[in-house]
XYZ file of C-alpha atoms in Angstrom:
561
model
C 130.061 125.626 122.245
C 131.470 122.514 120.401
C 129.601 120.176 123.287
C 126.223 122.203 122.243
C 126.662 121.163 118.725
C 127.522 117.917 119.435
C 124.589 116.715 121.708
C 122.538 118.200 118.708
C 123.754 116.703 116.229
C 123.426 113.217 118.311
C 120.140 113.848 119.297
C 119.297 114.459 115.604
C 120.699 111.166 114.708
C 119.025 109.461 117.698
C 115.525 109.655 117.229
C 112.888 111.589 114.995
C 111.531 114.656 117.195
C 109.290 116.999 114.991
C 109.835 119.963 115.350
C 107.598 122.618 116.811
C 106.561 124.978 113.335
C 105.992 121.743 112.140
C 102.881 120.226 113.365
C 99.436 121.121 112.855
C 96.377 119.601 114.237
C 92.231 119.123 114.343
C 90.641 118.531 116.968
C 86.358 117.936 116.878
C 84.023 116.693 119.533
C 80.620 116.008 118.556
C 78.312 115.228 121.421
C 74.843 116.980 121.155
C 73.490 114.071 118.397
C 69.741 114.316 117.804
C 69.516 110.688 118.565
C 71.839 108.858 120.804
C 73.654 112.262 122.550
C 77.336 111.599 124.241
C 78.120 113.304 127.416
C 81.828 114.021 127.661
C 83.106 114.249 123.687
C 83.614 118.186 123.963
C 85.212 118.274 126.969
C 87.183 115.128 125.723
C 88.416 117.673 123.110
C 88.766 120.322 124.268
C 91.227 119.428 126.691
C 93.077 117.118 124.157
C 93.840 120.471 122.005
C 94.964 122.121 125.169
C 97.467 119.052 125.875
C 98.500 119.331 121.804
C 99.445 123.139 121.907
C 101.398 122.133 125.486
C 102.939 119.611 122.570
C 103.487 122.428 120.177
C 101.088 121.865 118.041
C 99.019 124.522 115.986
C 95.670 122.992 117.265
C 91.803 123.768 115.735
C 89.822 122.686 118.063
C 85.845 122.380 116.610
C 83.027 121.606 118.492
C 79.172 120.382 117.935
C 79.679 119.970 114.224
C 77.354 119.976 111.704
C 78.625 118.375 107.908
C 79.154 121.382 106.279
C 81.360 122.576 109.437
C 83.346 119.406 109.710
C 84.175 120.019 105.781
C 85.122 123.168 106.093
C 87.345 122.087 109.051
C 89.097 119.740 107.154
C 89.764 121.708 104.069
C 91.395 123.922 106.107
C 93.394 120.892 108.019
C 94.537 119.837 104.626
C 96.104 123.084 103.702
C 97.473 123.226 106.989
C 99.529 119.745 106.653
C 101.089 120.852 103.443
C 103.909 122.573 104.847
C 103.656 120.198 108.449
C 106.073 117.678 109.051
C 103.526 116.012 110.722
C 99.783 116.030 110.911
C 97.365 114.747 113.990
C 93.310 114.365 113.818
C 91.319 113.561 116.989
C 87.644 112.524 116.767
C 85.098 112.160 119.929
C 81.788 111.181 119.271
C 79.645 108.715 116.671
C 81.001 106.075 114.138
C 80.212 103.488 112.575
C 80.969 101.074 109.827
C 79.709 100.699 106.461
C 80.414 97.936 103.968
C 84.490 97.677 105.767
C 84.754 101.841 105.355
C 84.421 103.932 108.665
C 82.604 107.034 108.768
C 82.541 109.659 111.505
C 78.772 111.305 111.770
C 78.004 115.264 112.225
C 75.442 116.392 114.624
C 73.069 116.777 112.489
C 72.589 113.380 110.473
C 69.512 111.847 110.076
C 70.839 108.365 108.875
C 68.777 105.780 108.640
C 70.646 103.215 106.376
C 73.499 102.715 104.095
C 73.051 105.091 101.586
C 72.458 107.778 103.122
C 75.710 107.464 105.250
C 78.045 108.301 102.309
C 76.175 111.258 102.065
C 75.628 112.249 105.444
C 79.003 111.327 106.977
C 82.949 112.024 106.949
C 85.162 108.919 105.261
C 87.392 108.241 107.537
C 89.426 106.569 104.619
C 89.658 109.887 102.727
C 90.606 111.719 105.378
C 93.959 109.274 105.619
C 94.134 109.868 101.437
C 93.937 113.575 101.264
C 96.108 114.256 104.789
C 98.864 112.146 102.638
C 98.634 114.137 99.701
C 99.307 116.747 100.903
C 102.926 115.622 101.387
C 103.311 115.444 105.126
C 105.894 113.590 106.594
C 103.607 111.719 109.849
C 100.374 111.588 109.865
C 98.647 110.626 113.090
C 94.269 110.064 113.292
C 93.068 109.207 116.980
C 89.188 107.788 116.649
C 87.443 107.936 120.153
C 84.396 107.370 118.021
C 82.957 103.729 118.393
C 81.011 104.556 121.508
C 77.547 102.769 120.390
C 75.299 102.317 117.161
C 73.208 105.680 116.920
C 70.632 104.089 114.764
C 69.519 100.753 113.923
C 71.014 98.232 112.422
C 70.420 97.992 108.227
C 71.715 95.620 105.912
C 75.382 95.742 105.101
C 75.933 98.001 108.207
C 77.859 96.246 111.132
C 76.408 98.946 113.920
C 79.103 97.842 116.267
C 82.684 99.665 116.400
C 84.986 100.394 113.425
C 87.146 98.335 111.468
C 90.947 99.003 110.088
C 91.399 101.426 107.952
C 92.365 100.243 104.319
C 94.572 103.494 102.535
C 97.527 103.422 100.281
C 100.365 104.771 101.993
C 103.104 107.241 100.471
C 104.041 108.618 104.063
C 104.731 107.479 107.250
C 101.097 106.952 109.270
C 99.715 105.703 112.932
C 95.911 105.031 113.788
C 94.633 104.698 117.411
C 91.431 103.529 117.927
C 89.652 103.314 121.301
C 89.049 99.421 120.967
C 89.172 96.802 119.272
C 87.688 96.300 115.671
C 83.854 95.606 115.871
C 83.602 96.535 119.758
C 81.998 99.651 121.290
C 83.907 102.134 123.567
C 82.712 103.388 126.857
C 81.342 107.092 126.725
C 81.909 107.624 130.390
C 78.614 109.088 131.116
C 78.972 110.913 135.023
C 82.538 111.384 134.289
C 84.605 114.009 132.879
C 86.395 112.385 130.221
C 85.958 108.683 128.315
C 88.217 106.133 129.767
C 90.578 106.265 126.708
C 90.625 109.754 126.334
C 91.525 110.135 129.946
C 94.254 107.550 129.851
C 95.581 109.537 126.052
C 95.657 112.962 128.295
C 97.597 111.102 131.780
C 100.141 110.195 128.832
C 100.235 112.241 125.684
C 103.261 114.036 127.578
C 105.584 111.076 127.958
C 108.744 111.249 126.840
C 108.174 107.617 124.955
C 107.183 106.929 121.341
C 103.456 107.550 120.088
C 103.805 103.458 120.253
C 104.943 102.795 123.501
C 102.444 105.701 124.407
C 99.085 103.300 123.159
C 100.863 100.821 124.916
C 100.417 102.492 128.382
C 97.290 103.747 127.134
C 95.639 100.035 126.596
C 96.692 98.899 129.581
C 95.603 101.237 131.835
C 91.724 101.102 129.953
C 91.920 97.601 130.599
C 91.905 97.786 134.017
C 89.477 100.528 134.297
C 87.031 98.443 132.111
C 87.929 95.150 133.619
C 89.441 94.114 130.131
C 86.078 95.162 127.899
C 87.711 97.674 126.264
C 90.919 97.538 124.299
C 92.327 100.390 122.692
C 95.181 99.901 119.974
C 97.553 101.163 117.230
C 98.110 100.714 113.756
C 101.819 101.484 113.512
C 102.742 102.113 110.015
C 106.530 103.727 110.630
C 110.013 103.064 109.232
C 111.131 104.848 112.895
C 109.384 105.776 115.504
C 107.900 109.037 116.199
C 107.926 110.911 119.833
C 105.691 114.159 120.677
C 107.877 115.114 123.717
C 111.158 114.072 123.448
C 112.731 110.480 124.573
C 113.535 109.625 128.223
C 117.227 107.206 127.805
C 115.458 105.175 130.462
C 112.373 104.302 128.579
C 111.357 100.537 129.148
C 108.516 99.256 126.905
C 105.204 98.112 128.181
C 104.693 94.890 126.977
C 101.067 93.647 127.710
C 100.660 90.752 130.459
C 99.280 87.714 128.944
C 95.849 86.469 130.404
C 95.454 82.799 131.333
C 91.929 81.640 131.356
C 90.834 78.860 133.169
C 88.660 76.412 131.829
C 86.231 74.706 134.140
C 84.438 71.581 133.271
C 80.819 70.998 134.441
C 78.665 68.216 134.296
C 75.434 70.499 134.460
C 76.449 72.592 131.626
C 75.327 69.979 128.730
C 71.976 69.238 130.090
C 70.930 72.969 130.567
C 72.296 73.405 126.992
C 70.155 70.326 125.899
C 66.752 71.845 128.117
C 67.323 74.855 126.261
C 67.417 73.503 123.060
C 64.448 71.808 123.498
C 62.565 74.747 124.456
C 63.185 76.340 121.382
C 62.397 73.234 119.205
C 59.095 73.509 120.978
C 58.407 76.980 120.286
C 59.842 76.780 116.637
C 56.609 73.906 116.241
C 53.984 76.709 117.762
C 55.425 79.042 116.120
C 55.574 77.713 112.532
C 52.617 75.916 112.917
C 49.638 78.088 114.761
C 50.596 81.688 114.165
C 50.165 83.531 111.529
C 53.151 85.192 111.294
C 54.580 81.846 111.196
C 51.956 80.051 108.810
C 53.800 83.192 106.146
C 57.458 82.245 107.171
C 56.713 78.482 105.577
C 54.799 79.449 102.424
C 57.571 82.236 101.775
C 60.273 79.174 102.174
C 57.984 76.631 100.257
C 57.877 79.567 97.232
C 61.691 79.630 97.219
C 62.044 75.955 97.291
C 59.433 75.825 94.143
C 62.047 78.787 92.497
C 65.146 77.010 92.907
C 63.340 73.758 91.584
C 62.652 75.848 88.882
C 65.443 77.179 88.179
C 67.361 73.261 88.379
C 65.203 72.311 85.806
C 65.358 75.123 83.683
C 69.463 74.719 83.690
C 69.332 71.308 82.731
C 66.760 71.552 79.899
C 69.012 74.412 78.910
C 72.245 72.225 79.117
C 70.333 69.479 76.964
C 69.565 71.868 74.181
C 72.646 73.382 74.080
C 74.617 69.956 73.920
C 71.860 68.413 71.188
C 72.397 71.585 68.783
C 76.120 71.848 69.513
C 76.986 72.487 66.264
C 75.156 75.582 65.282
C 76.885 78.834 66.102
C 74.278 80.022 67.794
C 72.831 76.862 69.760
C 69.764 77.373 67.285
C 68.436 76.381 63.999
C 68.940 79.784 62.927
C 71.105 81.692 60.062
C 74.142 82.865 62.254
C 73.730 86.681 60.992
C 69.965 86.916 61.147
C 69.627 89.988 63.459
C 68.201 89.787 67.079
C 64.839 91.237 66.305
C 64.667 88.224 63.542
C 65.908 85.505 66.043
C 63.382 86.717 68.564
C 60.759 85.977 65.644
C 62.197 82.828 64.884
C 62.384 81.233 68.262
C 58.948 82.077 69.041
C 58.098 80.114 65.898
C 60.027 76.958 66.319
C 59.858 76.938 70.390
C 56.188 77.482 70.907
C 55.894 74.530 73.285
C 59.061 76.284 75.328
C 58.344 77.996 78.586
C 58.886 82.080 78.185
C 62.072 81.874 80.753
C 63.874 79.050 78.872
C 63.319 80.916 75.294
C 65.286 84.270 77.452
C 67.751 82.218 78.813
C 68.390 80.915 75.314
C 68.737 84.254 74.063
C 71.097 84.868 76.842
C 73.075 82.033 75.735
C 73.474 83.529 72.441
C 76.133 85.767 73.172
C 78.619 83.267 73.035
C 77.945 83.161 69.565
C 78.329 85.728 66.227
C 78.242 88.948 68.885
C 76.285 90.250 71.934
C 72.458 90.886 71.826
C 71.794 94.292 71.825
C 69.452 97.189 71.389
C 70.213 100.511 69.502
C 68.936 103.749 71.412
C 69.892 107.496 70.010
C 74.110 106.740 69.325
C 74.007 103.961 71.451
C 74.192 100.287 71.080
C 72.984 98.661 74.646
C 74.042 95.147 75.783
C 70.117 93.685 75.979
C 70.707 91.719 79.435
C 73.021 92.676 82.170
C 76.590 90.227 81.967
C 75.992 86.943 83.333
C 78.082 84.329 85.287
C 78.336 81.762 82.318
C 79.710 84.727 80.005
C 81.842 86.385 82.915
C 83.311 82.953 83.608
C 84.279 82.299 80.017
C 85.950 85.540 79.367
C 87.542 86.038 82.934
C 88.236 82.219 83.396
C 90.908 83.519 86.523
C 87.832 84.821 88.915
C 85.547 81.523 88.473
C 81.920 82.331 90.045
C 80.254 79.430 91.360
C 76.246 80.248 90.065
C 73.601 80.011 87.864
C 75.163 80.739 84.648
C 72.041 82.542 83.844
C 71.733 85.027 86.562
C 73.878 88.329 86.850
C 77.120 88.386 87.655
C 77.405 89.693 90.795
C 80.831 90.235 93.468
C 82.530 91.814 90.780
C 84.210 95.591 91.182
C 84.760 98.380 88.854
C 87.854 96.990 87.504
C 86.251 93.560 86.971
C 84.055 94.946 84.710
C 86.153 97.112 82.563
C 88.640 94.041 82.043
C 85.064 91.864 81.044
C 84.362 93.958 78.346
C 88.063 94.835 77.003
C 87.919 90.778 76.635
C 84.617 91.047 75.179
C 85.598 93.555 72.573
C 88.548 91.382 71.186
C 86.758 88.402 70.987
C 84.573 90.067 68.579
C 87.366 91.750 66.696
C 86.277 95.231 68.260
C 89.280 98.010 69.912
C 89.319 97.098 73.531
C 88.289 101.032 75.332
C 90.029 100.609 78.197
C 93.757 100.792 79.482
C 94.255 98.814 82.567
C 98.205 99.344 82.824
C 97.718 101.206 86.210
C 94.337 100.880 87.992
C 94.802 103.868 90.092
C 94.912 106.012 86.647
C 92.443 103.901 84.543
C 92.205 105.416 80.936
C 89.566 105.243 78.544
C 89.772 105.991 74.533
C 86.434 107.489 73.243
C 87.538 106.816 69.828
C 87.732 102.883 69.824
C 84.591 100.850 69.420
C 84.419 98.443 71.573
C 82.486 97.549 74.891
C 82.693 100.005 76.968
C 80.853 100.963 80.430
C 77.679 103.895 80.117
C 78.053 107.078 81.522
C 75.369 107.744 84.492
C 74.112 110.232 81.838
C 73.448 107.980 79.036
C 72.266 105.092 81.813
C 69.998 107.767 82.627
C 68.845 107.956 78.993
C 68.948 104.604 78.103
C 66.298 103.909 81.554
C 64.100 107.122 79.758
C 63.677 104.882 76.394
C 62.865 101.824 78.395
C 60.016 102.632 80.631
C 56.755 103.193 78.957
C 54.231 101.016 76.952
C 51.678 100.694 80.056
C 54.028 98.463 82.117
C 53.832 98.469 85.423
C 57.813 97.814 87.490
C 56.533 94.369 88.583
C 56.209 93.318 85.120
C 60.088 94.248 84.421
C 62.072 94.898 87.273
C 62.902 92.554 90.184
C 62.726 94.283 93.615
C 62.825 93.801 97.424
C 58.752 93.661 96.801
C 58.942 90.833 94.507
C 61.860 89.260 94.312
C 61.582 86.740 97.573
C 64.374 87.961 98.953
C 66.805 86.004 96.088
C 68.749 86.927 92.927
C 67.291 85.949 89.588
C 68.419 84.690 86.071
C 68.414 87.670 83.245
C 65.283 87.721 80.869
C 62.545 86.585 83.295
C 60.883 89.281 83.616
C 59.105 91.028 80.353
C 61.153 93.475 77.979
C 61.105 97.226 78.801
C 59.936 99.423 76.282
C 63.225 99.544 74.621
C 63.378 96.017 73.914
C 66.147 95.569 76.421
C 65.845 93.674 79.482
C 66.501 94.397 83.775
C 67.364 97.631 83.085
C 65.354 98.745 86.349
C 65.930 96.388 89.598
C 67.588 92.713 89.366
C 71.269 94.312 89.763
C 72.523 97.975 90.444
C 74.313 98.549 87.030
C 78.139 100.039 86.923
C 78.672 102.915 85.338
C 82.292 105.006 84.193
C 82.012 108.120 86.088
C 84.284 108.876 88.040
C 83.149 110.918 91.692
C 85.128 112.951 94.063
C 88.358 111.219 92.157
C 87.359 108.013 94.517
C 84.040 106.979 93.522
C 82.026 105.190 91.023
C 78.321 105.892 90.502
C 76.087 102.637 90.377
C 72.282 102.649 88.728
C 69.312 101.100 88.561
C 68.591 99.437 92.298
C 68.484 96.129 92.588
C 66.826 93.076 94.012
C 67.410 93.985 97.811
C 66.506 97.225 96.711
C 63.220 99.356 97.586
C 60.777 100.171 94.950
C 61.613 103.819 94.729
C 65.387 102.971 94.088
C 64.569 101.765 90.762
C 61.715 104.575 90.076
C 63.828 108.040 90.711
C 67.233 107.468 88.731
C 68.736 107.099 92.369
C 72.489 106.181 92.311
C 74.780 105.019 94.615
C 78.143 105.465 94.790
C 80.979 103.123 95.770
C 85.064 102.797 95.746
C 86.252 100.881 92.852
C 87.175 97.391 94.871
C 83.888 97.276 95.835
C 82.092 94.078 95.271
C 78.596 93.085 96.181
C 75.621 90.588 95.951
C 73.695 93.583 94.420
C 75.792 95.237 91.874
C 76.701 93.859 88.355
C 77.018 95.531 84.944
C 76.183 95.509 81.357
C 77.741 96.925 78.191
C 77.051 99.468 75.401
C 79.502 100.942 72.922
C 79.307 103.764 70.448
C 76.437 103.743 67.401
C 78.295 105.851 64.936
C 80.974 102.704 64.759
C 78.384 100.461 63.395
């Protein structure tokens, strides 16, 4: 009896074996996609759940899911892992990428670009977050689910494999993938199972870690695929974790390093130089006697005229500003005249100015006595969005290299709320926003200072500023007119409101908070189709997200006028 308790008590100490009542898994396998069907993901998992109960594991296997169905299956995997010491997720079928987040896709999406994927697809991402929270010990996600792109590729989609997976970890985790990051997986259409799925079954029962498991797993699919598919592991464990049990012979399997020969050939550069003249030669025909080509040139001449423009506009802008140095406001103007009055006044004294240099002098005055703004109902509305010459002077730490007159772009949720704390003491206002611990951001209603809107009073604030006969080419820049290139603030005419870019030119943070993850953006942008900007369409992103196409602007509370 006292040998019985001793090998037990050794064997605890040894290694970490959970225990039977305490693992739980999901298993799905999507295959019957409307576009771009897979051949072998349900029978990929349905014999992956029988191999996890052989494990011990309380297994849901799901099959041929539509979004609502892979929800519900998670919900219930989530309540599940709350009493598991450790929790295991298998996917077969579609994924893709999206702006460095994974998704996996139901059945029954009809995705066509980026937006709709956050709403028509499972965040791989979240899945990590909320297994974690639930307190598990081990949490385990195996993606057989870069197999190809099911659609076609749209900007800011990669359409080829998945990338890491970025979470914040308060438990132990491991993620295998079924290649490499950006590289497809083979499906194994005629077979029974995918290559890595076969190889995960042959060894899921070995009495090595989950590590050494991959190991044996990415070796083998590298000799089945003649080394074009790679699975691996993200190991993120402070000891390793074993499904069956440890053999006391175990031997790791390292992988064999692969010596490529590099051959030298003299024919090599002058098929690359034939080549190369070929497509000179076609570039001439092309540019010069198609059509299609003839359009290409003027659309490049047209940008070559706008950033000509916008040179000259800069310097005549850095010339004035220099000559009237030493008014507060860079004009001839009484520093507490209100905006309406200075809009007066420069249209008196700069009649021989160009519209756009007048705007980006108005843009310029926020340096000065306060920020140009707009009241609307208990609101007082930033007039432009933030630009890159006011970003840079109040967040001198995150320097962007632009126009100082366009937008400020590549800037997250966080950037913006630490903007326009800055921006509130530098005109003596109560800075709205406590930044002590980003992942628990609180704001104060009752200060008064610069605050992001909510997407109900953007919503508003877009209602007061479309009317007065305008058409949206006259104040919004889109992926209709904008060439295909960001713009400087106030170029366009005012909305109705008196503010300016409210619709197009940047999508515009606001506070709200989605799902506990997301942030809601407004206003389309630029890159941006025409009905973006129309419909009070939003998009939603995670807080670290930065783009080319999303920028902010401020408004804080009337009443503290």
């Amino acid at each position: 009896m006292k040998k019985i308790l001793s090998l037990l008590v050794i064997s605890f100490f040894t290694c970490i074996y959970v225990q039977a009542q305490g693992r739980v898994a999901l298993v799905i396998g999507n295959g019957n996609y409307k576009n771009s069907p897979l051949d072998n993901p349900v029978q990929d998992a349905t014999e992956i759940a029988q191999k996890l109960r052989e494990l011990n594991f309380t297994t849901s296997l799901k099959t041929e899911c539509n979004i609502d169905d892979m929800d519900k299956a998670l919900k219930e995997f989530y309540k599940k892992s709350e009493t598991a010491d450790v929790a295991l997720f298998y996917f077969s079928g579609h994924g893709v990428q999206s702006q460095g987040v994974n998704y996996l896709l139901p059945i029954d999406h009809t995705i066509s670009n980026d937006d709709q994927i956050r709403r028509q697809a499972i965040d791989v991402n979240e899945i990590m977050s909320r297994t974690q929270d639930t307190g598990c010990k081990t949490t385990i996600l195996i993606l057989d689910a870069c197999r190809n792109n099911p659609f076609g590729k749209s900007r800011g989609t990669s359409g080829r494999g998945l990338v890491s997976v970025s979470t914040t970890s308060v438990s132990d985790y491991l993620i295998a993938f079924a290649c490499e990051n950006g590289k497809t997986a083979d499906d194994g259409t005629g077979n029974k199972h995918s290559p890595f799925t076969q190889s995960l079954l042959d060894h899921l029962s070995d009495k090595k870690s989950f590590v050494d498991i991959m190991q044996s797993v990415r070796r083998e699919v590298q000799d089945k695929t003649n080394n074009s598919q790679s699975p691996y592991c993200e190991p993120h464990i402070s000891n390793p974790v074993y499904l069956n049990g440890v053999d006391g012979n175990e031997e790791k399997i390292l992988p064999e390093p692969r010596i490529i020969e590099k051959k030298r050939s003299v024919i090599w550069p002058f098929i690359l130089g034939m080549i190369v003249a070929a497509l000179v030669a076609v570039g001439i025909i092309f540019f010069a006697f198609t059509e299609k080509g003839k359009k290409m040139v003027a659309q490049i001449r047209k940008k070559a005229i706008i950033i000509k423009n916008r040179i000259q506009t800069k310097a005549a802008f850095a010339k004035e500003k220099k000559q009237e140095k030493d008014t507060p406001l860079g004009f001839n103007v009484d520093p507490h005249m209100k905006a309406e009055d200075i809009v007066d006044h420069l249209q008196e004294e700069n009649a021989g100015r160009s519209e756009e240099s007048m705007r980006n002098s108005m843009a310029g005055s926020q340096n000065g006595n306060g920020t140009p703004c707009v009241e609307i109902d208990e609101l007082v509305v930033a007039k432009f969005p933030v630009t890159v010459g006011h970003y840079n002077d109040l967040v001198p730490e995150q320097q962007h290299v632009a126009w100082e007159t366009e937008p400020v772009t590549n800037v997250s949720w966080y950037d913006a709320l630490k903007y326009l704390n800055r921006l509130s003491e530098k005109e003596g206002l109560e800075p709205v926003y406590d930044l002590t611990d980003l992942n628990d951001v609180k704001a104060d209603p009752e200060k008064n200072g610069w605050r992001l809107p909510t997407e109900k009073e953007w919503k508003k604030i877009a209602h007061a500023s479309w009317g007065n006969g305008l058409s949206l080419d006259d104040i919004a820049w889109t992926a209709k007119n904008s060439t295909g290139t960001l713009h400087a603030v106030g170029q366009n005419k005012a909305c109705s409101s008196g503010l300016y870019d409210v619709f197009g030119l940047v999508w515009e943070w606001c506070s709200d908070v989605v799902r506990g993850k997301y942030r809601v953006t407004m206003g389309g942008a630029w890159d941006a189709d025409e009905k973006y900007c129309l419909n009070n369409t939003s998009q939603k992103f995670v807080p670290e997200y930065a783009g080319d196409n999303v920028g902010f602007r401020g408004v804080r509370n009337r009443s503290f006028e």
